[in-house]
mmCIF file of C-alpha atoms and ligand atoms in Angstrom:
data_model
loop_
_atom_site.group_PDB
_atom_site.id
_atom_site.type_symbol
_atom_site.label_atom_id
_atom_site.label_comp_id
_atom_site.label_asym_id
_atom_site.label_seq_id
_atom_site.Cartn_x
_atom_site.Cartn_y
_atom_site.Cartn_z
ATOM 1 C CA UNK A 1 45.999 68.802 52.523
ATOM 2 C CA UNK A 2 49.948 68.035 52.547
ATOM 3 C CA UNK A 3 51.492 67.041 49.237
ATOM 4 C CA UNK A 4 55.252 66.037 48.024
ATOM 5 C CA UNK A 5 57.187 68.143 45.683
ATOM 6 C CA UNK A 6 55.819 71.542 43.951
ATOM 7 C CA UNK A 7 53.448 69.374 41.268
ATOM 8 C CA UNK A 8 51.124 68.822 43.635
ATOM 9 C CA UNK A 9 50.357 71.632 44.438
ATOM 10 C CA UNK A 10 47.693 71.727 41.516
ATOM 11 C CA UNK A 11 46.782 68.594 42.420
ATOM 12 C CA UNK A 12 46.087 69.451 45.593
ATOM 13 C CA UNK A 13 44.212 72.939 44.329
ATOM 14 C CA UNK A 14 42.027 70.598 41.980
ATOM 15 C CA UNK A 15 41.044 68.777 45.024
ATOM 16 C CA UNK A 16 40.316 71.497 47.397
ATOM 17 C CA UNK A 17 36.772 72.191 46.375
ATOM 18 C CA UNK A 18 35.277 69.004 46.815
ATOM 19 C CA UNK A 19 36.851 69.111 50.439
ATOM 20 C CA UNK A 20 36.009 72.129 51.481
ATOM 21 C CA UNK A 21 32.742 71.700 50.576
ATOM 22 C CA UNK A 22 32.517 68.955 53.109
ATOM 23 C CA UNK A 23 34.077 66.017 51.067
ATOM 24 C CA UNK A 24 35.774 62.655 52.426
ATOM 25 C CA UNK A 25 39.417 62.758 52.758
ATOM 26 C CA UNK A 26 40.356 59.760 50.660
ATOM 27 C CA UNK A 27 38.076 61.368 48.035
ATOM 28 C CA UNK A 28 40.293 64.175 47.750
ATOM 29 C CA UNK A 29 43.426 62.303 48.023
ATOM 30 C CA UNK A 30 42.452 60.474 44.773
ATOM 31 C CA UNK A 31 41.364 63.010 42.962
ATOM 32 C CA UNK A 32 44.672 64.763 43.895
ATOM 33 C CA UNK A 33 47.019 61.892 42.955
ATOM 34 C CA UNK A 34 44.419 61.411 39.793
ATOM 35 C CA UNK A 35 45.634 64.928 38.739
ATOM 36 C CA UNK A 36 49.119 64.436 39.272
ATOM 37 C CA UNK A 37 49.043 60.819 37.107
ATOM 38 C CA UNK A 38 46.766 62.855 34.250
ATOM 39 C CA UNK A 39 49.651 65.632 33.978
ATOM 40 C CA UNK A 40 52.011 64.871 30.988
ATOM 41 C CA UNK A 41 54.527 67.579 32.260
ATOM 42 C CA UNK A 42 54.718 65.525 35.300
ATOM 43 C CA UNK A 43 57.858 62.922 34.926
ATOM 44 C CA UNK A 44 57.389 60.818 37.793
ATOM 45 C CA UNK A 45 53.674 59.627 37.851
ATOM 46 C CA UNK A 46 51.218 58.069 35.695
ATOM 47 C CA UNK A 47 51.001 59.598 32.155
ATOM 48 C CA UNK A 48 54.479 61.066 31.681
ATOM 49 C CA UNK A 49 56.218 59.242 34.226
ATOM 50 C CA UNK A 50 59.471 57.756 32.349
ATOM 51 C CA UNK A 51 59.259 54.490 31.521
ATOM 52 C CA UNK A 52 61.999 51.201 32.246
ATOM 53 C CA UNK A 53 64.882 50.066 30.855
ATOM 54 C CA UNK A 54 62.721 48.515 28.002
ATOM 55 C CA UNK A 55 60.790 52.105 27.351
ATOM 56 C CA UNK A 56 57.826 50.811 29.281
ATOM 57 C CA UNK A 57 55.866 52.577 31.972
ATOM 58 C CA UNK A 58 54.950 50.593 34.840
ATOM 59 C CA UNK A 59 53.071 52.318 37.373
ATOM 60 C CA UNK A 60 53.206 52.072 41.223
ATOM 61 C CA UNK A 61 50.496 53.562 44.391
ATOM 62 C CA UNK A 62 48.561 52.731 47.372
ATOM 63 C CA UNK A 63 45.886 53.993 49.253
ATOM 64 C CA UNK A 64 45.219 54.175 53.273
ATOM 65 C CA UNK A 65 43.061 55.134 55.921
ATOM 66 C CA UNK A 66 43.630 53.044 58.658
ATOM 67 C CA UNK A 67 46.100 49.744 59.307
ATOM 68 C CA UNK A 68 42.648 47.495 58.366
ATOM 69 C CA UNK A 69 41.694 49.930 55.672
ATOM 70 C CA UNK A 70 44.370 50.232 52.533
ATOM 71 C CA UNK A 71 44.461 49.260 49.199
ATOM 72 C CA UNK A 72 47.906 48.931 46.651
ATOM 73 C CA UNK A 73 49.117 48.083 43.175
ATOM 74 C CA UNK A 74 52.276 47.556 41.459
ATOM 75 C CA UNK A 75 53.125 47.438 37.726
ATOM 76 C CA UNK A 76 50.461 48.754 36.483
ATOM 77 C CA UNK A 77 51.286 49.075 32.792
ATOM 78 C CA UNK A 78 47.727 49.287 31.186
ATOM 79 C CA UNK A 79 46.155 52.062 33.129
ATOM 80 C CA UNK A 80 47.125 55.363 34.139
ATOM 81 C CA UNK A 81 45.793 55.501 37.472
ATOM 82 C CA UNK A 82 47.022 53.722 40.403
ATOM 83 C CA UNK A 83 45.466 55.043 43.501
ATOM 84 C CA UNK A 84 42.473 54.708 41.776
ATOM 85 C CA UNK A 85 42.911 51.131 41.162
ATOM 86 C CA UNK A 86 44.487 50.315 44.628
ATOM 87 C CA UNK A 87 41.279 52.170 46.313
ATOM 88 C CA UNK A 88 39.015 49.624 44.394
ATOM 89 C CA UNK A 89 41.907 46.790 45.625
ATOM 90 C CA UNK A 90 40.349 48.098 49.358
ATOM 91 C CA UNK A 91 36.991 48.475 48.777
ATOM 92 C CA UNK A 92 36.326 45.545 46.210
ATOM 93 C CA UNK A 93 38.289 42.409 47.464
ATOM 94 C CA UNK A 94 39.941 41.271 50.908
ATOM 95 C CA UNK A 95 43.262 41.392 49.696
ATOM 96 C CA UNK A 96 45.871 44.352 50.348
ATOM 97 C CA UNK A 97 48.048 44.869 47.550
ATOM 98 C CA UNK A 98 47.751 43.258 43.757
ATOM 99 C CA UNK A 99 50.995 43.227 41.218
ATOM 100 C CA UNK A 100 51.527 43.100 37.439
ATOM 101 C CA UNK A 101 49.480 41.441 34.811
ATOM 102 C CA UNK A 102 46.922 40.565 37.074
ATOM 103 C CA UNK A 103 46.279 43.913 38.431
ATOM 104 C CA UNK A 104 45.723 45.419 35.000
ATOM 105 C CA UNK A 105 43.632 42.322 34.228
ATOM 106 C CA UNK A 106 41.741 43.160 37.494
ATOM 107 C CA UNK A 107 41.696 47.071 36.792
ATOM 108 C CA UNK A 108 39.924 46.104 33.089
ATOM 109 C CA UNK A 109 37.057 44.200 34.695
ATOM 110 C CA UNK A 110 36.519 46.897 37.402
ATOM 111 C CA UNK A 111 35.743 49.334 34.545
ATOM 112 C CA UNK A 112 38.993 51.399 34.526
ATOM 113 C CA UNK A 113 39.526 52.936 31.533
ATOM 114 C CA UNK A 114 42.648 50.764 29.163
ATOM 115 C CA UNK A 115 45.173 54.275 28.194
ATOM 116 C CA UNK A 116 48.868 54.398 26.645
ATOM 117 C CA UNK A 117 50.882 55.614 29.658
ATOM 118 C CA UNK A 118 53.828 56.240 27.759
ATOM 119 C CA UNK A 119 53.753 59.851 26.806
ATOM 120 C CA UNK A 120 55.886 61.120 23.452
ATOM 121 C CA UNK A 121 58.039 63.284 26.100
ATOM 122 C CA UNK A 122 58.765 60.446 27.881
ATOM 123 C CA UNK A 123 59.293 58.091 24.914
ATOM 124 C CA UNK A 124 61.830 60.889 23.599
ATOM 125 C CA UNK A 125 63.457 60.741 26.842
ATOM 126 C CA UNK A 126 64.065 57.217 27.011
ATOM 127 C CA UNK A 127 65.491 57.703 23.635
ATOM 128 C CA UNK A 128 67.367 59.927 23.859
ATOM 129 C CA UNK A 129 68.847 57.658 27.515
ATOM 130 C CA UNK A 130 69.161 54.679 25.295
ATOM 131 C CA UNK A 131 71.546 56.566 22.830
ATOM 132 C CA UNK A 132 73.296 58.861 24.895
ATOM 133 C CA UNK A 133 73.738 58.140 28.335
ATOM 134 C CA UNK A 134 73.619 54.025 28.318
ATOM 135 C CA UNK A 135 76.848 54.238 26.214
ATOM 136 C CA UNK A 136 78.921 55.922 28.928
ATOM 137 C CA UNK A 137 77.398 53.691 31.446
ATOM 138 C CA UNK A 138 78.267 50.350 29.431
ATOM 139 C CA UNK A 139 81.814 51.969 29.065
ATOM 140 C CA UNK A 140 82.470 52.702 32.739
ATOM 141 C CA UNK A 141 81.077 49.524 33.879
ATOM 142 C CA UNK A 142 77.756 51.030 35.109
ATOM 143 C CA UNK A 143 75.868 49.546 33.360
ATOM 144 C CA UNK A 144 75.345 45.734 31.809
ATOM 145 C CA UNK A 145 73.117 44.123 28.825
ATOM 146 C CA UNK A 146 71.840 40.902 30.136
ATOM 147 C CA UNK A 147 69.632 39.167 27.126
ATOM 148 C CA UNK A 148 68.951 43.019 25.617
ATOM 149 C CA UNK A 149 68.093 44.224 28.900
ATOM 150 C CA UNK A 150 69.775 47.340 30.080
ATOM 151 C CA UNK A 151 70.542 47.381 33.930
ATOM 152 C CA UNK A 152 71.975 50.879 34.724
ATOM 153 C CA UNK A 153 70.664 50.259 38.125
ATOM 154 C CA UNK A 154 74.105 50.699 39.534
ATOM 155 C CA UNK A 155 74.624 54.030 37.273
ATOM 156 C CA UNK A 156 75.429 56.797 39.592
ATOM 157 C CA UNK A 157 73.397 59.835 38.488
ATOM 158 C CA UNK A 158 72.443 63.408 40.399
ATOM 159 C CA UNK A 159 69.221 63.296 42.356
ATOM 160 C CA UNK A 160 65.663 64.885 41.840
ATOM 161 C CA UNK A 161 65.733 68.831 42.503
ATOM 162 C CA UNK A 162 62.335 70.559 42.493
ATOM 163 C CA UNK A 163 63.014 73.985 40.775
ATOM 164 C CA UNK A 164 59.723 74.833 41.913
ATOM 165 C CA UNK A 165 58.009 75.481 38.840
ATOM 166 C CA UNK A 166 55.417 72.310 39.740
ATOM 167 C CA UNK A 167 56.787 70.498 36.590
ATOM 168 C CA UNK A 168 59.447 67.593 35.696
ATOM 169 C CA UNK A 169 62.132 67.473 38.214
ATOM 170 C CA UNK A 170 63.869 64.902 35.583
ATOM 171 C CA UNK A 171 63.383 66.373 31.958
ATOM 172 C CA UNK A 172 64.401 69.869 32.393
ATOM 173 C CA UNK A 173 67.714 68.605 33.933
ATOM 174 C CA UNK A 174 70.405 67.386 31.012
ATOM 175 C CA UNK A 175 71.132 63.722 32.462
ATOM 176 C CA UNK A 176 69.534 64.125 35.571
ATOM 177 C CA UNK A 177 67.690 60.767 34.929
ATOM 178 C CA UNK A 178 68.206 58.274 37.810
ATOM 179 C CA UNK A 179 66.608 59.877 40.398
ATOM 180 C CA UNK A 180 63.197 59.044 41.717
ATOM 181 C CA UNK A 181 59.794 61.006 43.069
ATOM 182 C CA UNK A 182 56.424 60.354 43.759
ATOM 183 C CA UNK A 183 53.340 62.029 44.375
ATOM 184 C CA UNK A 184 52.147 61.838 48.146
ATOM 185 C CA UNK A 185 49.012 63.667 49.608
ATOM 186 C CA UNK A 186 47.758 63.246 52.837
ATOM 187 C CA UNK A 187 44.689 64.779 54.110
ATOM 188 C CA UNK A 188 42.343 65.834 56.800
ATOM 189 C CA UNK A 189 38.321 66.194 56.228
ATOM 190 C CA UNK A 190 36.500 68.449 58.063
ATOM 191 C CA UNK A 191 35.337 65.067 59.885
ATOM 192 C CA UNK A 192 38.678 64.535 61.582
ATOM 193 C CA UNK A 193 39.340 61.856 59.146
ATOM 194 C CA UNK A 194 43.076 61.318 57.662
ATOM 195 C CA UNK A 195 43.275 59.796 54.132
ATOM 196 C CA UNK A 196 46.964 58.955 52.329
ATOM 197 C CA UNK A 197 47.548 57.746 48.827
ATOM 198 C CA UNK A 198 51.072 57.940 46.626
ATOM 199 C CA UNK A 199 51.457 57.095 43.198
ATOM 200 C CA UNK A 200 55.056 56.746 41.102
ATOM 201 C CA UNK A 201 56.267 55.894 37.948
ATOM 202 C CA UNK A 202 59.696 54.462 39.780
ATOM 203 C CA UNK A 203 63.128 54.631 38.839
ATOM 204 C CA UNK A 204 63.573 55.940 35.470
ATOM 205 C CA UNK A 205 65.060 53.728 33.465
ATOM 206 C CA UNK A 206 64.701 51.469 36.054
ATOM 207 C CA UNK A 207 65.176 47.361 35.875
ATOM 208 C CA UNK A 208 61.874 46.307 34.554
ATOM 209 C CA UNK A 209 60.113 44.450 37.518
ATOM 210 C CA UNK A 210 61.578 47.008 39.901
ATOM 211 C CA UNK A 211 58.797 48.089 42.576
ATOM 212 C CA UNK A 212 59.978 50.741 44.945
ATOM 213 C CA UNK A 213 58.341 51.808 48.297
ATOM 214 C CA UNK A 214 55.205 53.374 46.881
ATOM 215 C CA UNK A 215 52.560 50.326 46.523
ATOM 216 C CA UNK A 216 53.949 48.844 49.836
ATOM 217 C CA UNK A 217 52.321 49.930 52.923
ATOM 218 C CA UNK A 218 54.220 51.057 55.485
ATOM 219 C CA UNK A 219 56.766 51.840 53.541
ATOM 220 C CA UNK A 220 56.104 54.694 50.535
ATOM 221 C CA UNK A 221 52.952 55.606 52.784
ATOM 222 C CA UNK A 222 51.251 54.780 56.179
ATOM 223 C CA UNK A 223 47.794 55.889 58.151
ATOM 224 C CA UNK A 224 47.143 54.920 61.689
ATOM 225 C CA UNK A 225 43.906 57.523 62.842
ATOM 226 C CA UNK A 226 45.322 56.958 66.300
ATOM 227 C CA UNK A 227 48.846 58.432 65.518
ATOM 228 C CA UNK A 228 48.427 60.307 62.203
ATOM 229 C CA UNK A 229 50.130 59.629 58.608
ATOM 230 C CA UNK A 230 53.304 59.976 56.837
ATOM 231 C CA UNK A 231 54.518 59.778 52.867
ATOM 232 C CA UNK A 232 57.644 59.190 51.342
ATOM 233 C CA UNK A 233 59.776 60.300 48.347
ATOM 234 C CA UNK A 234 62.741 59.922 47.022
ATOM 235 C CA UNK A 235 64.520 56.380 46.950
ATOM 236 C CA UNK A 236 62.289 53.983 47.385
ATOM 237 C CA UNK A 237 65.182 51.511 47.932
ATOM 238 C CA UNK A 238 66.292 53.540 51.167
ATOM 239 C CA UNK A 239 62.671 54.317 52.120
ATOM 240 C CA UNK A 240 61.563 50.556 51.930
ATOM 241 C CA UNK A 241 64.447 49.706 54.386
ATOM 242 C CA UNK A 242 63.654 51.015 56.962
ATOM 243 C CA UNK A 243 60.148 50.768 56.351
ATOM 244 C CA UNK A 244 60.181 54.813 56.461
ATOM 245 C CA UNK A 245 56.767 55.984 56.575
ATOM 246 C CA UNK A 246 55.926 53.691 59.335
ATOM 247 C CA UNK A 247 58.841 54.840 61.393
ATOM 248 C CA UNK A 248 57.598 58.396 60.705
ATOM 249 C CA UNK A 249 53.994 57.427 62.893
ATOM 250 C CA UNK A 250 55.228 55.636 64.321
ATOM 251 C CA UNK A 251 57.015 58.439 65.813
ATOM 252 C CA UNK A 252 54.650 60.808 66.245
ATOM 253 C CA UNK A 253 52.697 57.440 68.262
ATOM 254 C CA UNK A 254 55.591 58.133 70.923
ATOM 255 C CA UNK A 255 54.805 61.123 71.534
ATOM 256 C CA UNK A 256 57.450 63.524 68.881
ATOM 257 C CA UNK A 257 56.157 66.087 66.745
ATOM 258 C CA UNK A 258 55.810 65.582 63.060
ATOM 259 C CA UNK A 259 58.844 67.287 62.371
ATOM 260 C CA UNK A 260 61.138 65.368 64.590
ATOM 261 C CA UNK A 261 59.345 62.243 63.618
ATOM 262 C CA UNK A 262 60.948 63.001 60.315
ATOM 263 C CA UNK A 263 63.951 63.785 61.032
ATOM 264 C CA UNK A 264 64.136 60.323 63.206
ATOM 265 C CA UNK A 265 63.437 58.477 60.060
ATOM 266 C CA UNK A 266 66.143 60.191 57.769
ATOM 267 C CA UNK A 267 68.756 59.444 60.748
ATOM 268 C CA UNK A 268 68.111 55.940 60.505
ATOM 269 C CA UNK A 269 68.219 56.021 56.597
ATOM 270 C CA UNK A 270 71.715 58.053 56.844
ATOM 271 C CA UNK A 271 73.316 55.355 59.483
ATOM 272 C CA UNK A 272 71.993 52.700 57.417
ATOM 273 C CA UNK A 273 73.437 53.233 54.113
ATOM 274 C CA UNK A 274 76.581 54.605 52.703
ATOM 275 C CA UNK A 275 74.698 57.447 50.493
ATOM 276 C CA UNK A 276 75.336 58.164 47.373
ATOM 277 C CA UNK A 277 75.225 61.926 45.735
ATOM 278 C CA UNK A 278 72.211 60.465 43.602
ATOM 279 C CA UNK A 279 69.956 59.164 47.039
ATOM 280 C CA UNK A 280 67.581 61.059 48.090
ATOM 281 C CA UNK A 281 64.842 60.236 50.583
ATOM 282 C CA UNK A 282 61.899 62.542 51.619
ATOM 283 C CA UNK A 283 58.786 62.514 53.879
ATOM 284 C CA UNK A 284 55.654 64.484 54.680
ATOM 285 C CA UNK A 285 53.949 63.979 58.163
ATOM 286 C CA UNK A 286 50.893 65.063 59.463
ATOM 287 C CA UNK A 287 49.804 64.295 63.077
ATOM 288 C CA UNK A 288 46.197 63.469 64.308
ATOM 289 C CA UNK A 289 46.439 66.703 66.157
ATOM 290 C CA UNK A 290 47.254 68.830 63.057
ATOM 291 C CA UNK A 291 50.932 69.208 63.666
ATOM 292 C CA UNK A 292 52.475 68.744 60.486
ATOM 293 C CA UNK A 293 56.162 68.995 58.680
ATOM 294 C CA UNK A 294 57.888 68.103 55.538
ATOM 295 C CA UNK A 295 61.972 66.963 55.795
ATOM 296 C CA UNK A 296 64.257 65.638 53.657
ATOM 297 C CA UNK A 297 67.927 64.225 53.484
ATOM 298 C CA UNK A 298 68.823 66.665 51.068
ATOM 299 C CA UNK A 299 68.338 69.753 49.865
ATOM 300 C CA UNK A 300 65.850 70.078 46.971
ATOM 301 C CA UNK A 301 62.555 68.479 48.320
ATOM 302 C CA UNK A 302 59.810 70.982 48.367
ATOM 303 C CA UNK A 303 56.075 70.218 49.576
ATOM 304 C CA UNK A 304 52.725 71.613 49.094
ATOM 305 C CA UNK A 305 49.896 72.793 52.044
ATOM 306 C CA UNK A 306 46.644 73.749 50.725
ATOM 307 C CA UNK A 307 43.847 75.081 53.045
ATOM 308 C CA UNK A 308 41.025 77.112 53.198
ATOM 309 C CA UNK A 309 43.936 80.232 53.075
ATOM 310 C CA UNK A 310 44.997 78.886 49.674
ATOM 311 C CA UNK A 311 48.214 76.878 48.894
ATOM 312 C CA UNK A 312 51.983 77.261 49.829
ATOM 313 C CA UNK A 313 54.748 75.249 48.692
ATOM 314 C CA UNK A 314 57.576 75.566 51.377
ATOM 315 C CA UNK A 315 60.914 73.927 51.109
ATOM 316 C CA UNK A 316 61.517 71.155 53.626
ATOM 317 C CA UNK A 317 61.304 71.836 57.279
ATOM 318 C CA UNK A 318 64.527 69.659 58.542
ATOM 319 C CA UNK A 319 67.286 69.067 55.670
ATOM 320 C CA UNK A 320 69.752 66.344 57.626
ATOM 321 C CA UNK A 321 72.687 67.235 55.351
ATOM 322 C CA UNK A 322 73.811 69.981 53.338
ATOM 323 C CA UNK A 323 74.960 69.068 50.129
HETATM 324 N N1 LIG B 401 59.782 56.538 45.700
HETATM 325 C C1 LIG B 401 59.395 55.960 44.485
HETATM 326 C C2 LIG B 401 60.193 54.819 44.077
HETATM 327 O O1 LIG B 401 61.315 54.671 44.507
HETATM 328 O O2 LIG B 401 59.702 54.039 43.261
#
């Protein structure tokens, strides 16, 4: 089991059992991502994730085992569990990804549980944003009010760094609110089968309506059995672009190891934008034949390996820039 970031690594600890005791691999890749979105002290998913510009949480993920096998939803804002919803998206219906309103609405009659995903920290947090740091971004020009709506989304801000601790990457850093993260696992069954599911609060702070690259296939995650399966972190706005998890099997489908594969993918993110000290973009790849990596633009991205010899969380195998 592969996971983004140095949260997961519980989640992926609270998932082991069931898989080694002979469990599917999406199982455990929903229960992991379940864990993840449960976890107040997380900042970035489900319960805890930080909410929008209007201090609401809307809630991103997908699901995949195969190109004809996936499931997604975006804005979930009634329900704290997105894989979980996006898994009954595969199994339920013929459709591949629902969004908003109708996705909760969908989510209600399929029995999930109606929760407040706004947790006090969180609420605090996008307090404390409203009255401290969307002042100096309406001053400099940052930032504009468009019918009481705050868009900050051209706020420059510092970028996630995992401390390592497997909590917030956000709300132990004083103003270190614009990044983004996810939580990513991919993993392996004692069958041979590969499983992938991500799930994201977004952007703090973000635009309300913004989806990143989680819920979109091929983008914040992809699964082909025949090539293997790669997640993403970080910016969903550079990830989407160049549909980054796709490129990453797509990679390995050529023939390149995981790690390369990776590296490939940030390469084309760094010649296609001008970055910005905020961006950050991260993946995790596992091939079909085990070969695995974790790489990120920058430096900061940790990721988590649980098997039957316990867990690690390693810092990324290829950084592509230094600072
Ligand atoms: N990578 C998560 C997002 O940008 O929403």
């Amino acid at each position: 089991m592969l996971g983004t970031w140095s949260f997961s690594a519980r989640a992926l600890g609270a998932a082991w059992p069931g898989l080694a005791q002979g469990g599917k691999a999406l199982d455990a890749a929903v229960v992991a991502c379940t864990m993840a979105e449960e976890d107040p002290a997380v900042d970035s998913v489900g319960y805890g994730g930080l909410p929008d510009a209007d201090g609401q949480v809307s809630l991103d993920g997908c699901v995949m085992l195969a190109p004809g096998r996936a499931g997604s939803v975006a804005c979930l804002k009634r329900h704290r569990h997105p894989v979980r919803v996006a898994r009954m998206v595969m199994e339920r219906t013929r459709h591949l990804m629902l969004a908003g309103e109708a996705a909760d609405r969908f989510a209600d009659e399929a029995g999930e549980l109606r929760e407040e995903v706004l947790a006090p920290e969180a609420a605090a947090a996008w307090k404390r944003w409203m009255e401290q740091a969307v002042g100096d971004a309406l001053a400099a020009g940052t930032a504009v009010e468009r019918e009481g709506v705050i868009d900050a989304s051209l706020a420059p801000g510092p970028r996630p760094v995992d401390p390592g601790a497997g909590g917030p990457l956000f709300l132990s850093q004083e103003r270190r609110w614009w990044g983004h993260d996810t939580i990513g696992a991919i993993v392996r069954d004692r069958a041979g089968t590969i499983a992938g599911a991500c799930s994201t609060s977004g952007t703090p702070f973000k635009l309300p309506g913004r989806v990143g690259d989680s819920p979109i296939i091929g983008h914040g995650l992809y699964v082909d059995p025949a090539a293997g399966a790669a997640v993403a972190t970080g910016t969903g706005e550079l990830i989407s672009a160049v549909c980054g998890s796709f490129l990453v099997v797509e990679g390995m489908r050529a023939g390149k190891s995981a790690v390369e594969s990776i590296r490939a993918a940030l390469e084309r993110i760094e010649r296609s934008f001008s970055l910005e000290p905020q961006h950050q973009a991260a993946f995790v790849a596992l091939r079909a034949d085990g070969d695995h990596a974790g790489g990120a633009l920058r430096n900061g991205f940790l990721y988590s390996r649980q098997d039957g010899q316990g867990c690690t969380v390693s810092p990324a195998t290829v950084v592509l820039r230094g600072d």
